[in-house]
CSV table of C-alpha atoms in Angstrom, one decimal:
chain,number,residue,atom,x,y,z
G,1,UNK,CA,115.7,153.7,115.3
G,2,UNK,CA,118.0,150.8,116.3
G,3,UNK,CA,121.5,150.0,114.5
G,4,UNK,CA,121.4,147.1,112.2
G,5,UNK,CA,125.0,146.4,113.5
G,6,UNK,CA,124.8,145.7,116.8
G,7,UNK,CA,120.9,146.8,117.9
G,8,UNK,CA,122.1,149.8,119.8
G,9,UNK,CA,120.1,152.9,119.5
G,10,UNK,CA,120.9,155.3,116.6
G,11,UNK,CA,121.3,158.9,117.3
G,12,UNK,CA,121.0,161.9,114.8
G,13,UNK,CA,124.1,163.9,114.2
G,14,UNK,CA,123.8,166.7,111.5
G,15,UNK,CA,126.4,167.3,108.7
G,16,UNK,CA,125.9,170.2,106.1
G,17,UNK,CA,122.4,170.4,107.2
G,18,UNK,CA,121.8,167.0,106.5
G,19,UNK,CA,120.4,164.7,109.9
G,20,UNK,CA,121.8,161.1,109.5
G,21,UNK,CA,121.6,158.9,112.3
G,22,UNK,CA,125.2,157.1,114.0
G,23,UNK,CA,125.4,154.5,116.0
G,24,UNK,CA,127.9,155.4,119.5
G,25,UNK,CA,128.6,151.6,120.0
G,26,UNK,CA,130.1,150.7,116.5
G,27,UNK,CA,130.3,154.1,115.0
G,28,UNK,CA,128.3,153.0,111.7
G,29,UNK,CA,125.9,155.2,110.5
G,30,UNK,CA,122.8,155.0,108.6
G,31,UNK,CA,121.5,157.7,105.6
G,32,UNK,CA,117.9,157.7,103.8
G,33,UNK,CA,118.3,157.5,100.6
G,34,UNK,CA,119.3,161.1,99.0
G,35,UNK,CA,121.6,161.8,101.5
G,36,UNK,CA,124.5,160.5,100.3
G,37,UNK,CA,124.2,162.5,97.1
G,38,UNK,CA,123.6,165.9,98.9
G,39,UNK,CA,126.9,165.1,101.3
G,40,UNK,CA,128.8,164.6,98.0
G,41,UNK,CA,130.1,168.0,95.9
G,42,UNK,CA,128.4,168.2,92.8
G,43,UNK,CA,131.6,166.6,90.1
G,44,UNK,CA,132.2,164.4,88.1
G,45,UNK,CA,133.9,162.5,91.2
G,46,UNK,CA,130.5,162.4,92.7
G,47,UNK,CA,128.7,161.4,88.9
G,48,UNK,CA,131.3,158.7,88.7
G,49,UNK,CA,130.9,157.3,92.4
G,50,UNK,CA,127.3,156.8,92.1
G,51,UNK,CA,127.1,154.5,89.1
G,52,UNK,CA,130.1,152.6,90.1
G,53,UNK,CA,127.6,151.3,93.1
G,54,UNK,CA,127.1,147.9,91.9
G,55,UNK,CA,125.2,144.6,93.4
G,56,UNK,CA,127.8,142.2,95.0
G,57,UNK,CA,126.7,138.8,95.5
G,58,UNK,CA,129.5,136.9,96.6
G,59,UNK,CA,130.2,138.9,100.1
G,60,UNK,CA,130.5,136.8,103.2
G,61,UNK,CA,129.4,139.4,105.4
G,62,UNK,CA,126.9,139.6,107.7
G,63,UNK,CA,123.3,140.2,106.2
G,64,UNK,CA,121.8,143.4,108.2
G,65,UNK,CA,118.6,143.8,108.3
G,66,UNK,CA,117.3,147.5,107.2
G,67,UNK,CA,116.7,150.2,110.4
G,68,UNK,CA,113.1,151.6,108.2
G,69,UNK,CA,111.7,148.7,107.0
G,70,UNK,CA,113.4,145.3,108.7
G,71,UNK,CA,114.1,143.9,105.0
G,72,UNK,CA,117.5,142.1,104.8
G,73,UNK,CA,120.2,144.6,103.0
G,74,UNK,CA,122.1,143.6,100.2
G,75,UNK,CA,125.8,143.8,100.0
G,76,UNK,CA,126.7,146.7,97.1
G,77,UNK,CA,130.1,148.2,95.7
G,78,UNK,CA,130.9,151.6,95.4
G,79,UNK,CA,133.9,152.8,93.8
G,80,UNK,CA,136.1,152.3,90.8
G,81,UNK,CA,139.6,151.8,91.5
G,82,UNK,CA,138.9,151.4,95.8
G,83,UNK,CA,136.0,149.3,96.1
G,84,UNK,CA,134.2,149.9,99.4
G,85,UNK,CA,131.7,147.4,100.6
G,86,UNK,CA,128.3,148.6,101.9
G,87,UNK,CA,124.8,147.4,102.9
G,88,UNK,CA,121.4,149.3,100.3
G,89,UNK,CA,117.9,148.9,101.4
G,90,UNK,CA,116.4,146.5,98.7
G,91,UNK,CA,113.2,149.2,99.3
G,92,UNK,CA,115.4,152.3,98.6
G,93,UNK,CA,115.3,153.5,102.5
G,94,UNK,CA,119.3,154.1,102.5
G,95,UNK,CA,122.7,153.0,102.9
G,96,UNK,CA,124.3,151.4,105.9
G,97,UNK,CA,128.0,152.5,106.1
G,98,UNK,CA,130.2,150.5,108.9
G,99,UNK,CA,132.6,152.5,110.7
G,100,UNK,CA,135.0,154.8,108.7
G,101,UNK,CA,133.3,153.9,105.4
G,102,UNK,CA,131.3,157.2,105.2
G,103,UNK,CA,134.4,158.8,105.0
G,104,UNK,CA,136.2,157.0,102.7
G,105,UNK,CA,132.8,157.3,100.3
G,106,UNK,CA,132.8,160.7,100.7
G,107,UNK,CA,136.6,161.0,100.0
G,108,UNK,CA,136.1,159.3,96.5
G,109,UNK,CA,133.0,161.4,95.3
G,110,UNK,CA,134.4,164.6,96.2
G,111,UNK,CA,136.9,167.0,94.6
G,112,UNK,CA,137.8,168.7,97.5
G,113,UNK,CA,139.7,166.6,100.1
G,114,UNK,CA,139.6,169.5,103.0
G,115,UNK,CA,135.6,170.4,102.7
G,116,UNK,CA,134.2,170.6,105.9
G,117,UNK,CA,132.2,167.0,106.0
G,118,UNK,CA,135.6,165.1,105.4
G,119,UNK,CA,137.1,167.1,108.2
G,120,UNK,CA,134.3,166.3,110.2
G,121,UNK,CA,134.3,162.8,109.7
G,122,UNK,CA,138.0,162.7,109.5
G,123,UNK,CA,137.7,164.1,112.8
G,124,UNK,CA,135.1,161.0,113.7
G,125,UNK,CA,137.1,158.2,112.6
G,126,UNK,CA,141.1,159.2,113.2
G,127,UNK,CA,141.4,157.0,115.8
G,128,UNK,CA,139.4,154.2,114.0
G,129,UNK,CA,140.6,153.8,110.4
G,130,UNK,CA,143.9,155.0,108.4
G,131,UNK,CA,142.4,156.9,106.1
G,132,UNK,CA,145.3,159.2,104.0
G,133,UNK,CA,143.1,162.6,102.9
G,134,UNK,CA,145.0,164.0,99.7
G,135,UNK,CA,145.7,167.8,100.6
């Protein structure tokens, strides 16, 4: 599978048992769709991030083209009070999260800011991103 990004090739890196597949070049990674619910706790935080993802149509970012199916992605919010921009198959094959937003995604639909996925990522993306994980 190639990054929508930038065209390089994706490679799988598991977190909590769950394979997603990262791109080494621009450090976005991609998740089929059900994999962003299973890397979030099961809260209300996570309850309350999922149906804040809403269509955005007035983004002047790129248009990527899906890794599964080659349809162009749409641009979709996530998040009530920190809005995070990120690309949804129109065909329900995933998410496409530029680098550092996985973290910052995961951050909001979790309770628990030191679980060992935000670590991980945190890990990922320190040198990347300013990201300020609540202890």
């Amino acid at each position: 599978m190639r990054c929508p990004n930038c065209s390089n090739p994706l490679i799988v890196i598991e977190f909590d048992e769950i394979e997603t597949d990262y791109c080494i070049k621009c450090k976005g990674i991609w998740l089929d769709a059900g994999e962003l619910e299973s890397l979030l706790e099961d809260s209300s935080a996570k309850n309350d991030l999922l149906n804040s993802i809403k269509l955005q149509t007035e983004s002047k970012e790129k248009i990527l083209k899906c890794p599964i199916c080659n349809s162009k992605m749409r641009k979709v919010s996530a998040g009530n009070t920190e809005t995070i921009l990120l690309d949804e198959c129109p065909n329900n094959h995933g998410f496409w999260f530029d680098s550092g937003e996985i973290l910052s995604v995961i951050i909001l639909g979790s309770i628990d800011k030191n679980n060992k996925v935000i670590q991980i990522l945190s890990d990922m993306y320190k040198n990347e991103i300013k990201i300020k994980v609540e202890e």
